Short mmCIF file of C-alpha atoms and ligand atoms in Angstrom, two decimals:
data_model
loop_
_atom_site.label_atom_id
_atom_site.label_comp_id
_atom_site.label_asym_id
_atom_site.label_seq_id
_atom_site.Cartn_x
_atom_site.Cartn_y
_atom_site.Cartn_z
CA MET L 216 0.04 -0.03 -0.01
CA GLY L 217 1.35 3.45 -0.91
CA MET L 218 1.02 6.52 1.17
CA PRO L 219 1.05 10.16 0.03
CA PRO L 220 3.56 12.70 1.46
CA HIS L 221 2.90 13.51 5.11
CA SER L 222 4.59 14.06 8.39
CA ASP L 223 3.45 12.09 11.43
CA HIS L 224 1.72 13.55 14.43
CA GLY L 225 3.19 12.92 17.87
CA LEU L 226 6.73 12.81 19.06
CA LEU L 227 8.31 9.74 17.44
CA THR L 228 7.04 6.95 15.18
CA LEU L 229 8.63 3.56 15.23
CA LEU L 230 8.33 1.65 11.98
CA ILE L 231 9.04 -1.98 11.24
CA GLN L 232 9.36 -2.92 7.59
CA ASN L 233 9.32 -6.38 5.97
CA GLY L 234 12.37 -5.90 3.79
CA ILE L 235 10.64 -4.52 0.66
CA GLY L 236 11.65 -0.92 0.19
CA GLY L 237 9.43 1.89 -0.86
CA LEU L 238 9.69 4.38 1.97
CA GLN L 239 11.13 7.79 0.92
CA ILE L 240 11.91 10.87 2.99
CA GLN L 241 12.28 14.31 1.68
CA HIS L 242 15.76 15.76 2.24
CA LYS L 243 16.77 19.21 0.86
CA GLY L 244 13.76 19.14 -1.44
CA LYS L 245 14.53 15.76 -2.97
CA TRP L 246 13.00 12.31 -2.31
CA VAL L 247 15.51 9.91 -0.92
CA ASN L 248 15.02 6.10 -0.65
CA VAL L 249 15.13 4.71 2.88
CA GLY L 250 16.80 1.33 3.10
CA THR L 251 15.31 -1.62 4.97
CA HIS L 252 17.45 -3.18 7.79
CA PRO L 253 16.42 -6.53 9.30
CA ASN L 254 15.52 -6.67 12.94
CA SER L 255 15.51 -2.82 13.35
CA PHE L 256 13.11 0.02 13.94
CA LEU L 257 13.10 3.11 11.77
CA VAL L 258 12.38 6.17 13.88
CA ASN L 259 10.60 9.14 12.41
CA THR L 260 10.46 12.48 14.18
CA GLY L 261 6.91 13.83 14.46
CA ASP L 262 5.18 17.16 14.38
CA HIS L 263 4.87 17.51 18.13
CA LEU L 264 8.58 16.98 18.67
CA GLU L 265 9.09 19.87 16.26
CA ILE L 266 6.61 22.03 18.18
CA LEU L 267 7.93 21.05 21.65
CA SER L 268 11.55 21.70 20.60
CA ASN L 269 10.54 25.01 18.94
CA GLY L 270 11.80 23.73 15.62
CA ARG L 271 15.12 22.23 16.74
CA TYR L 272 13.94 18.77 15.62
CA LYS L 273 12.00 18.96 12.35
CA SER L 274 9.37 16.39 11.59
CA VAL L 275 10.33 14.34 8.55
CA LEU L 276 8.13 14.52 5.41
CA HIS L 277 7.84 10.97 4.04
CA ARG L 278 5.80 8.87 1.62
CA ALA L 279 5.52 5.19 0.69
CA MET L 280 5.74 4.06 -2.92
CA VAL L 281 4.38 0.77 -4.29
CA ASN L 282 6.59 -1.36 -6.50
CA SER L 283 6.41 -4.49 -8.55
CA ASN L 284 9.20 -6.34 -6.69
CA GLY L 285 7.02 -7.63 -3.84
CA THR L 286 4.39 -6.72 -1.32
CA ARG L 287 5.62 -4.11 1.09
CA MET L 288 4.38 -4.41 4.65
CA SER L 289 5.12 -2.07 7.59
CA ILE L 290 3.77 -1.51 11.03
CA ALA L 291 3.93 2.04 12.32
CA MET L 292 3.63 2.79 16.13
CA ALA L 293 2.93 6.42 16.90
CA HIS L 294 3.95 7.90 20.29
CA GLY L 295 2.44 11.14 21.46
CA PRO L 296 1.00 12.86 24.53
CA SER L 297 -2.48 12.23 25.99
CA LEU L 298 -5.36 13.64 23.90
CA ASP L 299 -6.07 16.55 26.21
CA SER L 300 -2.44 17.80 26.41
CA VAL L 301 -1.80 21.22 24.94
CA VAL L 302 1.53 20.95 23.08
CA SER L 303 3.52 24.14 22.66
CA PRO L 304 7.24 25.07 22.60
CA ALA L 305 8.90 24.15 25.87
CA PRO L 306 9.34 27.34 27.91
CA GLU L 307 12.88 26.37 28.90
CA LEU L 308 13.84 26.56 25.22
CA LEU L 309 12.54 30.09 24.70
CA VAL L 310 15.16 31.76 26.97
CA SER L 311 18.84 31.40 26.67
CA SER L 312 22.01 33.33 27.58
CA GLU L 313 21.71 35.00 24.19
CA GLY L 314 18.23 36.36 24.98
CA ASP L 315 14.65 35.46 24.31
CA GLU L 316 13.71 33.21 21.42
CA PRO L 317 10.24 33.71 20.02
CA ALA L 318 7.84 30.69 20.00
CA ALA L 319 7.59 29.55 16.40
CA TYR L 320 4.36 27.52 16.91
CA ILE L 321 1.10 28.19 18.74
CA GLY L 322 -0.02 25.82 21.39
CA MET L 323 -2.81 23.44 20.46
CA LYS L 324 -4.62 20.53 22.17
CA TYR L 325 -3.23 17.22 20.74
CA LYS L 326 -6.91 16.02 20.12
CA ASP L 327 -7.69 19.21 18.05
CA TYR L 328 -4.53 18.72 16.10
CA LEU L 329 -5.45 15.12 15.21
CA GLU L 330 -8.93 16.21 14.12
CA LEU L 331 -7.46 18.86 11.88
CA GLN L 332 -4.95 16.45 10.42
CA GLN L 333 -7.61 13.78 9.76
CA SER L 334 -10.09 16.24 8.21
CA ASN L 335 -10.30 16.54 4.48
CA LYS L 336 -9.72 20.34 4.71
CA LEU L 337 -5.92 19.98 4.46
CA ASP L 338 -5.73 17.41 1.79
CA ARG L 339 -3.00 15.70 3.82
CA VAL L 340 -0.45 18.46 3.44
CA ARG L 341 2.09 18.94 6.15
CA ILE L 342 -0.02 20.51 8.83
CA LEU L 343 2.82 22.52 10.40
CA ALA L 344 3.13 24.48 7.08
CA VAL L 345 -0.48 25.68 7.16
O1 AKG J 420 4.39 2.39 4.53
C1 AKG J 420 5.12 2.88 5.36
O2 AKG J 420 6.10 2.40 5.79
C2 AKG J 420 4.82 4.30 5.76
C3 AKG J 420 3.85 4.30 6.93
C4 AKG J 420 3.60 5.69 7.42
O3 AKG J 420 4.27 6.62 7.00
C5 AKG J 420 2.72 5.93 8.49
O4 AKG J 420 1.93 4.96 8.89
O5 AKG J 420 2.59 7.07 8.99
FE1 FE2 J 421 3.99 8.32 8.36
#
């Protein structure tokens, strides 16, 4: 099964793949193939890690391509906060010895974020870019 370009919600996603490639990440504007390594997890950074870290860790834009070499199977395990948590940049990261750093993201309840992401309104674009 293929998947259109998106970034994951939550902090981190752990992905197990069956050895058939097809996952690609966007790096410097180009789609790059991700290899499959046996007995390993692939870890994707998610939107809420980007928000919490005030942009220090960017969520990765990725997609899954189908191919004729075999059936690709993967299991993705998302990890995020509780649904009622408001996620915003960590206050500790907004002050440093060099002065104040502006918050680059507004706070939003995780549940509301998921509803927005799942709605058809955004056509599965990267929600942080909206
Ligand atoms: O097919 C894949 O490995 C991608 C899965 C994925 O990106 C997701 O479930 O969010
Ligand atoms: Fe994903």
